[in-house]
Coordinates of N, CA, C and O and ligand atoms in Angstrom, one line a residue:
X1 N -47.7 -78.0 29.7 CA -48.8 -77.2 29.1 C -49.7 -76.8 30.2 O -50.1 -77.5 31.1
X2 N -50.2 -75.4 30.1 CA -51.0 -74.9 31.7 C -52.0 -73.9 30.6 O -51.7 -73.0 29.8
X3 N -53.2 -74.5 31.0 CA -54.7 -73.8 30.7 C -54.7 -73.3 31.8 O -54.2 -73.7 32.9
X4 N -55.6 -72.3 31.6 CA -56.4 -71.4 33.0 C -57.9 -70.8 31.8 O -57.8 -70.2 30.8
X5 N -59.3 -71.4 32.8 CA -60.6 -70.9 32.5 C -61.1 -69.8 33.2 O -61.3 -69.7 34.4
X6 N -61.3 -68.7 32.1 CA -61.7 -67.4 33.0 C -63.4 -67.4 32.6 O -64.0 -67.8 31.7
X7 N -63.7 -66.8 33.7 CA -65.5 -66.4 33.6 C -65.1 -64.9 34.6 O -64.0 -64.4 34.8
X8 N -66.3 -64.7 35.1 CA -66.7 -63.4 35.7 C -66.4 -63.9 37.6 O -65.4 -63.6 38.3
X9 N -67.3 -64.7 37.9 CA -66.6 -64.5 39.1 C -66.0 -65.7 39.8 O -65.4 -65.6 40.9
X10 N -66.0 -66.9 39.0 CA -65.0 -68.0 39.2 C -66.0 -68.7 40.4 O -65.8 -68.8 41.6
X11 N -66.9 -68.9 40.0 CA -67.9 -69.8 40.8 C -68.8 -70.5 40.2 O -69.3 -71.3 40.9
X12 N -69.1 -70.4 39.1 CA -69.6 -71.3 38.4 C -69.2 -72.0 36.6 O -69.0 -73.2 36.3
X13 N -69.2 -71.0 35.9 CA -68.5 -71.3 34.7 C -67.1 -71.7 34.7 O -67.1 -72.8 34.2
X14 N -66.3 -71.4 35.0 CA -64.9 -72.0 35.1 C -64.3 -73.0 35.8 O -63.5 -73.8 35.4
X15 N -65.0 -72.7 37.3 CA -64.7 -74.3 37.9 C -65.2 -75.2 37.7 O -64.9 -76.2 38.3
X16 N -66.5 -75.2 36.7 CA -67.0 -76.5 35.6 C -65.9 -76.8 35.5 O -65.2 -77.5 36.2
X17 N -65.5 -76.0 34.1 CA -64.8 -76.0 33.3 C -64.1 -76.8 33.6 O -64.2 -77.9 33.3
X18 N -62.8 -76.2 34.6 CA -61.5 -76.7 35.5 C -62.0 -78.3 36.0 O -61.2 -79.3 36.1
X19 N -63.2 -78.3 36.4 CA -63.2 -79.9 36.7 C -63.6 -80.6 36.2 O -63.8 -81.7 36.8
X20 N -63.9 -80.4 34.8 CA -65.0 -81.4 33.5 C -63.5 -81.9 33.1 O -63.0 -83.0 32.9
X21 N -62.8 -80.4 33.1 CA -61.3 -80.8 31.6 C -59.9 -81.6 32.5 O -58.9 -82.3 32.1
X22 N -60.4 -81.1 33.8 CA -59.0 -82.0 34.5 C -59.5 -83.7 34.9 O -58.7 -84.6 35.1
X23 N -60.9 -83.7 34.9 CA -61.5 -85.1 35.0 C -61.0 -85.7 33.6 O -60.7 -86.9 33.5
X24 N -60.8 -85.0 32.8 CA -60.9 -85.6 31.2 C -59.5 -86.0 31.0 O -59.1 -87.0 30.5
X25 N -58.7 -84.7 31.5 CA -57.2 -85.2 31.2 C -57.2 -86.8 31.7 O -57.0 -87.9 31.1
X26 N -57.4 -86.5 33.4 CA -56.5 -88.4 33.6 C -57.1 -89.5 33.1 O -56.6 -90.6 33.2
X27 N -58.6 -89.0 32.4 CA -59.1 -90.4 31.1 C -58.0 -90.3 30.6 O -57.8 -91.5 30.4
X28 N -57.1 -89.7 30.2 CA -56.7 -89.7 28.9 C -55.1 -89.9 29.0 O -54.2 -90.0 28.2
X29 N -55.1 -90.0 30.2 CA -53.5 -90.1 30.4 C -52.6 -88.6 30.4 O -51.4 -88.6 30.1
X30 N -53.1 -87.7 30.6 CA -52.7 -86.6 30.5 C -52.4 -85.6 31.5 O -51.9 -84.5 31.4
X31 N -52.9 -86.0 32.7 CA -52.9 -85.3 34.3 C -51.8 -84.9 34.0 O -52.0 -83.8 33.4
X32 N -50.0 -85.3 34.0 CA -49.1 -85.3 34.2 C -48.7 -84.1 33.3 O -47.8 -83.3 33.3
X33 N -49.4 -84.2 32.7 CA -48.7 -83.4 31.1 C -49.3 -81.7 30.8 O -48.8 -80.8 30.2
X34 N -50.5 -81.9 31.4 CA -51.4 -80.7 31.3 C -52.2 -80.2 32.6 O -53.2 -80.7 33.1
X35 N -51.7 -79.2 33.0 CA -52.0 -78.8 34.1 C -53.3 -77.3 33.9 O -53.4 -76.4 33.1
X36 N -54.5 -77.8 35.2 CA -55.9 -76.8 34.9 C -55.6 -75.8 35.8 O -54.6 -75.8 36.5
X37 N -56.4 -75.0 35.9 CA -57.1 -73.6 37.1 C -57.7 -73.3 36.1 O -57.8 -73.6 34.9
X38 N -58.5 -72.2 37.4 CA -59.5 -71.3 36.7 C -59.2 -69.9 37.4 O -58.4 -69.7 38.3
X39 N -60.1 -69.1 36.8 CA -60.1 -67.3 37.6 C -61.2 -67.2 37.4 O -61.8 -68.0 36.6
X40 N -61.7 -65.7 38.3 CA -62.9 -64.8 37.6 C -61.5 -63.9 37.1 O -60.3 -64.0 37.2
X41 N -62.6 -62.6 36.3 CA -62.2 -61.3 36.0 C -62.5 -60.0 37.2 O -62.0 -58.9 37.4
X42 N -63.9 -60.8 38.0 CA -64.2 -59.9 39.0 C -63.9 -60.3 40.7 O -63.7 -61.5 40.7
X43 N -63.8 -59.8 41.8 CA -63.2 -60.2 42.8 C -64.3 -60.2 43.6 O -64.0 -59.6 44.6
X44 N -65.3 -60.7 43.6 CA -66.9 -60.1 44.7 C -66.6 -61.8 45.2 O -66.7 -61.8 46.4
X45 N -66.3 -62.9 44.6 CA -66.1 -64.2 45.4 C -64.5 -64.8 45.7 O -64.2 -66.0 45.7
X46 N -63.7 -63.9 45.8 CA -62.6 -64.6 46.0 C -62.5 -65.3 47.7 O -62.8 -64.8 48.8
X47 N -62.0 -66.8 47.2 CA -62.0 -67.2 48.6 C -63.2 -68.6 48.5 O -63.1 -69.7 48.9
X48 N -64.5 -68.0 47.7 CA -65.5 -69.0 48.3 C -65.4 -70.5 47.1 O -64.5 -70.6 46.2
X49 N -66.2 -71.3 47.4 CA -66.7 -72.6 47.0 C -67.3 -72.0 45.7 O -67.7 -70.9 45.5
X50 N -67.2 -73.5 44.6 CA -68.5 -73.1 43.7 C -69.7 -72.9 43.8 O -70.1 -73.8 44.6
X51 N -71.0 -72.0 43.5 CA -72.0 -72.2 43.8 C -72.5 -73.2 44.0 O -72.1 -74.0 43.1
X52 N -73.4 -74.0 45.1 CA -74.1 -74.7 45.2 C -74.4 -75.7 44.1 O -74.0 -76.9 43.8
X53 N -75.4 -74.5 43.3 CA -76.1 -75.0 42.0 C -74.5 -76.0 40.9 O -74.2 -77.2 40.8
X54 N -74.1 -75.0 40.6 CA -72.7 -75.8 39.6 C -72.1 -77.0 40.5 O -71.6 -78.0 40.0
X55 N -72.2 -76.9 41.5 CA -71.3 -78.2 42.4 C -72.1 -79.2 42.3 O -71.7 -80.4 42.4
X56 N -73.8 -78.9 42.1 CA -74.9 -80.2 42.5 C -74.6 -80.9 41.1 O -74.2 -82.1 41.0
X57 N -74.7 -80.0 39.7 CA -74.7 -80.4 38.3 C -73.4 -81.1 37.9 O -73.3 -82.0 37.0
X58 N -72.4 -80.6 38.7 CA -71.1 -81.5 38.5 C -71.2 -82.9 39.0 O -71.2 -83.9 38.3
X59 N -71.4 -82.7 40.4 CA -72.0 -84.2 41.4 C -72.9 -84.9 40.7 O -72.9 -86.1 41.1
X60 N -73.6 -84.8 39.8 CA -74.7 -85.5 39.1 C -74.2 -86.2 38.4 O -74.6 -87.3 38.1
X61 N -72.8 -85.4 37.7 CA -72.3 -86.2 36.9 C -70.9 -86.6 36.7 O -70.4 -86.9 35.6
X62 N -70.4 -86.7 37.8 CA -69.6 -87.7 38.4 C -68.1 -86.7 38.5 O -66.9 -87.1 38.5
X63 N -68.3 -85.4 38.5 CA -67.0 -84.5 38.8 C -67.5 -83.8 40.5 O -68.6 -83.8 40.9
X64 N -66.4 -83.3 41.1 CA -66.3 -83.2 42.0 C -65.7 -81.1 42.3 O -64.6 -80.6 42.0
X65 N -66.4 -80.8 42.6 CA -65.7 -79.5 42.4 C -65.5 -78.9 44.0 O -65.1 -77.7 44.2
X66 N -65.7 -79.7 44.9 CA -66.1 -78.9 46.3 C -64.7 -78.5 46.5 O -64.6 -77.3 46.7
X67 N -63.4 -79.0 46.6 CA -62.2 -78.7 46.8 C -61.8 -77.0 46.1 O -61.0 -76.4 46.7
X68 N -62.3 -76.5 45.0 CA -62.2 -75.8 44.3 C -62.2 -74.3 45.1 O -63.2 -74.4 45.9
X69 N -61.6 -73.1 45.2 CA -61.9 -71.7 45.5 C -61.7 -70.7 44.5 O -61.0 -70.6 43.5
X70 N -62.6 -69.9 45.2 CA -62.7 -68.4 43.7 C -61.6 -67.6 43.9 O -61.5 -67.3 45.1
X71 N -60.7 -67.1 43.1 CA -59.3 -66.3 42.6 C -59.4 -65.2 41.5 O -60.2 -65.5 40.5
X72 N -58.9 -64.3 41.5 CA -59.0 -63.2 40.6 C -57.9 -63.1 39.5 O -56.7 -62.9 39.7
X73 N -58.5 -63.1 38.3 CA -57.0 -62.8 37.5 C -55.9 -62.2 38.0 O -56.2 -61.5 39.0
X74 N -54.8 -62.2 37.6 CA -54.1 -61.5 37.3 C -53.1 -61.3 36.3 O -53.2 -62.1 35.4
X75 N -52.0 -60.3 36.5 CA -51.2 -60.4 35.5 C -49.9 -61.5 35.1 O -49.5 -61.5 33.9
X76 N -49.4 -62.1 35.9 CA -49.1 -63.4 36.0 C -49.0 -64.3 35.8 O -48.0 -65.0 35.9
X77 N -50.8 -64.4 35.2 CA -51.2 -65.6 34.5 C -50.7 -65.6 33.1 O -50.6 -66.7 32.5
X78 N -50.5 -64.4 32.6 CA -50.6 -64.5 31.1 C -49.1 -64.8 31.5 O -49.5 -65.6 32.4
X79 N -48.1 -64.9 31.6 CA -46.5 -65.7 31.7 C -47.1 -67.1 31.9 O -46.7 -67.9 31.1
X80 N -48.0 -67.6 33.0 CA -47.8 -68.5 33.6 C -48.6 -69.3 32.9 O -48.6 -70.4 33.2
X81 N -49.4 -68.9 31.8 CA -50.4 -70.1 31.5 C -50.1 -70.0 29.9 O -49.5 -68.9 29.5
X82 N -50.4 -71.0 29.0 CA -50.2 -70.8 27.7 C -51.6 -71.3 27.0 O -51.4 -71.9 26.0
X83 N -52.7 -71.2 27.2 CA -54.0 -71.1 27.2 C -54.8 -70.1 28.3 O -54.9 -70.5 29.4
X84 N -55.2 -69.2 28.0 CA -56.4 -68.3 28.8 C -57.6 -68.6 27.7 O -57.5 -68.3 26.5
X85 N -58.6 -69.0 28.2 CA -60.0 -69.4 27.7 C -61.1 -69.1 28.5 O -61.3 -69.7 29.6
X86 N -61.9 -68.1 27.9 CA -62.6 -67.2 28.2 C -64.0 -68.2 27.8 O -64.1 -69.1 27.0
X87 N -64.9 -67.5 29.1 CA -66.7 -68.2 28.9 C -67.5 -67.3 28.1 O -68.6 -67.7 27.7
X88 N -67.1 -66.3 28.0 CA -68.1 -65.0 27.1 C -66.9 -63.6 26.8 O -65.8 -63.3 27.2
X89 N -68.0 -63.0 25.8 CA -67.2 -61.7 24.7 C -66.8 -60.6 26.0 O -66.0 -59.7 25.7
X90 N -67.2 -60.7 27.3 CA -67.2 -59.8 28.1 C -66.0 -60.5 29.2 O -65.3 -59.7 29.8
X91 N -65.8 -61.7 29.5 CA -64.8 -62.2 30.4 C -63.6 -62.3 28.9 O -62.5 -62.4 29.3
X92 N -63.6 -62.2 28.0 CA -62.5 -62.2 26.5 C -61.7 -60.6 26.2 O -60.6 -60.2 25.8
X93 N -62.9 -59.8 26.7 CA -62.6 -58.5 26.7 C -61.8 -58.0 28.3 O -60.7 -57.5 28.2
X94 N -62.2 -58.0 29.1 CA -61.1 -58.3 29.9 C -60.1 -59.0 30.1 O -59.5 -58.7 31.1
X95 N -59.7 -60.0 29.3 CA -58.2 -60.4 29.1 C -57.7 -59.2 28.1 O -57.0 -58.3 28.4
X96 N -58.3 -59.7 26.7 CA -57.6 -58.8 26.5 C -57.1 -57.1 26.6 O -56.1 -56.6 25.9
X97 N -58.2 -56.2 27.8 CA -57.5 -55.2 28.0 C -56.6 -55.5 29.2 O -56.2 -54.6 29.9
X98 N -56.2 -56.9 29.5 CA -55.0 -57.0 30.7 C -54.5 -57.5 30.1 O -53.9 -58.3 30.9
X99 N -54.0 -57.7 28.7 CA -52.9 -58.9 28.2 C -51.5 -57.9 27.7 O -51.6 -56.9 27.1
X100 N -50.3 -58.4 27.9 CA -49.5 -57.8 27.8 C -49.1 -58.0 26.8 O -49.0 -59.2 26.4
X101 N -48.5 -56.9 25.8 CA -48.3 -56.6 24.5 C -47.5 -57.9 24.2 O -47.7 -58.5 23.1
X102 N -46.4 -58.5 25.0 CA -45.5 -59.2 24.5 C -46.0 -60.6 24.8 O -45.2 -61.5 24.7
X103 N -47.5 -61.0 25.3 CA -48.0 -62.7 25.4 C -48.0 -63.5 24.7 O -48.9 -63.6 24.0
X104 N -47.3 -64.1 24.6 CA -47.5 -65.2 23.5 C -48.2 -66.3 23.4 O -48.2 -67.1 22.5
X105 N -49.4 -66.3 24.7 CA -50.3 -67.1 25.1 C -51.2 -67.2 24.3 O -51.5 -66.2 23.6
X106 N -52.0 -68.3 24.1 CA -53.6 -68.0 23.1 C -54.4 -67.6 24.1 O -54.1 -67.9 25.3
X107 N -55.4 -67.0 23.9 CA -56.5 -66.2 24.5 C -57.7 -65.6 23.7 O -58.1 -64.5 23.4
X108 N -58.0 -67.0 23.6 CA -59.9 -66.8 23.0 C -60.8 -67.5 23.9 O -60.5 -68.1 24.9
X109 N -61.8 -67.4 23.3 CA -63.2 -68.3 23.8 C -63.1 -69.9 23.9 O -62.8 -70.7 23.0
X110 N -63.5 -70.3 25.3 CA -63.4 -71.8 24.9 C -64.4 -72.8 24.0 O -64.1 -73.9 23.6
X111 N -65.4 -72.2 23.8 CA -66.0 -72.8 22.7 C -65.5 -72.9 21.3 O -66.1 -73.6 20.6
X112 N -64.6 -72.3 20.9 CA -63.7 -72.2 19.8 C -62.9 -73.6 19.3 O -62.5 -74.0 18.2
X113 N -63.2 -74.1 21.3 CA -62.8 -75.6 20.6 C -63.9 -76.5 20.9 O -63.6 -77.5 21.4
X114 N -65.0 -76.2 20.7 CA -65.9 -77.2 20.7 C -66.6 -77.2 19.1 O -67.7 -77.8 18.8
X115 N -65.6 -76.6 18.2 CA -66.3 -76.0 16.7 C -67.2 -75.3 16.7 O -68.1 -75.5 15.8
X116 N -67.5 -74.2 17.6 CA -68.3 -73.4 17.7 C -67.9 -72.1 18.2 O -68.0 -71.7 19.4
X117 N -67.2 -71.3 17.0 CA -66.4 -70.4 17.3 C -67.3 -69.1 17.8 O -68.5 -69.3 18.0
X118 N -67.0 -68.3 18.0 CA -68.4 -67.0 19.1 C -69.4 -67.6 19.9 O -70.2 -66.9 20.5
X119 N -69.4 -68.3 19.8 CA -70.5 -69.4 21.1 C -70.0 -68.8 22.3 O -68.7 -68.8 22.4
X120 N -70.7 -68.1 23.5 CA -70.1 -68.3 24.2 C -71.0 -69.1 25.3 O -72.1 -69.7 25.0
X121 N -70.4 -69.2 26.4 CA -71.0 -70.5 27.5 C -71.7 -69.2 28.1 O -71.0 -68.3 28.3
X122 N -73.1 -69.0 28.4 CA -73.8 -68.6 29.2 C -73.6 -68.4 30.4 O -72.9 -69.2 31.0
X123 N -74.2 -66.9 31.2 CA -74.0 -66.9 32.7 C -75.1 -67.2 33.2 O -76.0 -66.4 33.1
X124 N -75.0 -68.9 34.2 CA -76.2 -69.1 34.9 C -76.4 -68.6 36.1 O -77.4 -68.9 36.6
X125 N -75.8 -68.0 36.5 CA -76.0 -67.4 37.9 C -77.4 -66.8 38.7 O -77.9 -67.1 39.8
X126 N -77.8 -65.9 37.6 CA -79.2 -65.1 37.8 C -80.2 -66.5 37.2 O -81.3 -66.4 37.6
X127 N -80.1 -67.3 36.6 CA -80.8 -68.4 36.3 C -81.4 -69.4 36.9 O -81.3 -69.1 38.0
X128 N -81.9 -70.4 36.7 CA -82.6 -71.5 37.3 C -81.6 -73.1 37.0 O -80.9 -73.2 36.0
X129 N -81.7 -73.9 37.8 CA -80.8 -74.9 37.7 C -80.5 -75.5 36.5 O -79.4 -76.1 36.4
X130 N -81.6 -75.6 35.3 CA -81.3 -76.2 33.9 C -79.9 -75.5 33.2 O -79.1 -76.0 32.5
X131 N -79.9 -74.2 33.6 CA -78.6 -73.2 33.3 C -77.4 -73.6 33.6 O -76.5 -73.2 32.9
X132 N -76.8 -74.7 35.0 CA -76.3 -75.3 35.2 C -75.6 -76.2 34.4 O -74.4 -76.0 34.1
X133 N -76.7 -77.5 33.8 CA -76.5 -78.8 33.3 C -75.9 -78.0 32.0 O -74.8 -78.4 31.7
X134 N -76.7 -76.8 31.0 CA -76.6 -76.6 30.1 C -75.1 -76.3 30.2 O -74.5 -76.7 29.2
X135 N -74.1 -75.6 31.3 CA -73.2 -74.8 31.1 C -72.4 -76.4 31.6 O -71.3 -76.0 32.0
X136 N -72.5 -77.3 31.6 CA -71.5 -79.1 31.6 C -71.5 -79.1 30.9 O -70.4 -79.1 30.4
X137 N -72.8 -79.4 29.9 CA -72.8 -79.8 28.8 C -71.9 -79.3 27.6 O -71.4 -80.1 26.7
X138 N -71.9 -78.1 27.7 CA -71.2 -77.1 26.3 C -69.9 -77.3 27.0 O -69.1 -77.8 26.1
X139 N -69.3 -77.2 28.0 CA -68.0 -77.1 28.7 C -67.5 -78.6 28.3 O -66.3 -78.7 27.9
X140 N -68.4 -80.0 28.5 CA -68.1 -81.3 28.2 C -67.6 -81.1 26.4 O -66.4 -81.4 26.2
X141 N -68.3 -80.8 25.5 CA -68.1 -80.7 23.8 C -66.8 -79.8 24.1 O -65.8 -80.5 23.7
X142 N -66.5 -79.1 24.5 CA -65.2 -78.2 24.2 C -64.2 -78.8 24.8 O -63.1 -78.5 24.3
X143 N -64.2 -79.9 26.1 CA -63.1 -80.6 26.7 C -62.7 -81.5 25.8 O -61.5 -81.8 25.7
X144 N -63.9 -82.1 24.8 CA -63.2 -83.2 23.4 C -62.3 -82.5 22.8 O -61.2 -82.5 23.2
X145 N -62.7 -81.6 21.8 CA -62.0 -81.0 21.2 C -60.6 -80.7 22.0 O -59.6 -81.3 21.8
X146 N -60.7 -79.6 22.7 CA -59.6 -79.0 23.2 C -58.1 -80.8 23.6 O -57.0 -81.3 23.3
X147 N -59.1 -81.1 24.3 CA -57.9 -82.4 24.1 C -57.6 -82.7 23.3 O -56.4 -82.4 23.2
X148 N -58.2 -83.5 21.9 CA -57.6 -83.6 20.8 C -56.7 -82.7 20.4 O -55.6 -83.0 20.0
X149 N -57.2 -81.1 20.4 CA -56.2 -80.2 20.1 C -55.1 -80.5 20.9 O -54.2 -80.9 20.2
X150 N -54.8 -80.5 22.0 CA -53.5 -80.4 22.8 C -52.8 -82.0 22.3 O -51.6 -82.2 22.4
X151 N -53.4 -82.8 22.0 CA -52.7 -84.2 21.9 C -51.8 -83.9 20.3 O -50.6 -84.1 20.2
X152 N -52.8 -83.3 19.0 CA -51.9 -82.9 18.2 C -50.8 -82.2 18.6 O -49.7 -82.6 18.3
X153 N -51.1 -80.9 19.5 CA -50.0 -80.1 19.8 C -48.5 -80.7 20.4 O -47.4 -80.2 20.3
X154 N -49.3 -82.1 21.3 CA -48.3 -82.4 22.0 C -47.6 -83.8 21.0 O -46.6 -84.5 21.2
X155 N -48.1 -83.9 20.4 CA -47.2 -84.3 19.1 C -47.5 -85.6 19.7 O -46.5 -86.3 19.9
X156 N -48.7 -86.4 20.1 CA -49.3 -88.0 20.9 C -50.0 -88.3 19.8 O -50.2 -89.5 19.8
X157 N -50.4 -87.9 19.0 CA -51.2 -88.4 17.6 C -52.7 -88.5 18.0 O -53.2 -87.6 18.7
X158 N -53.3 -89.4 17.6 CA -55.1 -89.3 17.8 C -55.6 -88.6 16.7 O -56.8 -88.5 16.6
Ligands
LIG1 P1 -69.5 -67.2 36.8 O1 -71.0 -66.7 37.2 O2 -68.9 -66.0 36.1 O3 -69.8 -68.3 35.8 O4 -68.8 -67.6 38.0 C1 -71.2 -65.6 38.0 C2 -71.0 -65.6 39.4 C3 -71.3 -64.5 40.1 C4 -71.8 -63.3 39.5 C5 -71.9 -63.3 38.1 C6 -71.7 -64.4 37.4 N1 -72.1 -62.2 40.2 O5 -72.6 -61.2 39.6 O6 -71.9 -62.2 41.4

């Protein structure tokens, strides 16, 4: 099973993301079984580190994101991943005008699995560091869920 987290420029929202839910898998016994990444939609950071800001809020709270670099969708992904999960209606809308007629992948919002369907995760970028914590926090509720989802899926019970 291969998730990939899309945001805008893959520097803050998604490489949460990627390192809240892959911290969570090997709680769970699942490293092996479920494999993370992330993308932007836009290419202005390919190459760099998470912001600063998202790497301090992750370090606070015991994920580690410095290893992580920014990468640009492509078309690829949709063969290669069977989750694409989008942080907002605007990184959702660029999948879907790159998704290929025949995907069989899901590709919605990830708050969708936090029971909070059109929620989307905020862009802190232009923001102040509370924007940060807030974008762990909503990304942590959607990593419960989404596990539980995948543990049904994977037929592990829970
Ligand atoms: P992200 O945040 O999509 O969560 O990585 C942003 C990072 C950079 C920009 C916008 C959002 N930017 O405009 O450069």
């Amino acid at each position: 099973m291969r998730i990939l987290f899309v945001c805008l420029g893959n520097i803050c929202r998604s490489p949460t993301a990627e390192g809240v839910f892959r911290h969570r898998l090997a709680e769970a016994g699942l490293a092996e079984t479920v494999a993370v990444d992330s993308c932007g939609t836009g290419s202005w950071h390919i190459g760099k580190s998470p912001d600063s800001r998202a790497q301090a809020a992750a370090r606070q709270r015991g994920v580690d994101l410095s290893q992580l670099r920014a990468r640009q969708l492509e078309a690829a992904d949709f063969d290669r991943f069977d989750y694409l999960l989008a942080m907002d209606d605007d990184n959702l809308a660029s999948l879907e005008a790159m998704r290929p007629a025949d995907c069989s992948a899901h590709v919605g919002l990830l708050l969708d699995f936090a029971g909070e369907p059109g929620r989307p995760v905020p862009d802190p970028y232009y923001g102040g560091e509370q924007g940060f914590d807030e974008v762990f926090d909503l990304v942590e509720r959607a990593a419960d869920g989404l596990i539980e989802h995948l543990r049904e899926r994977l037929g592990r019970g829970q």
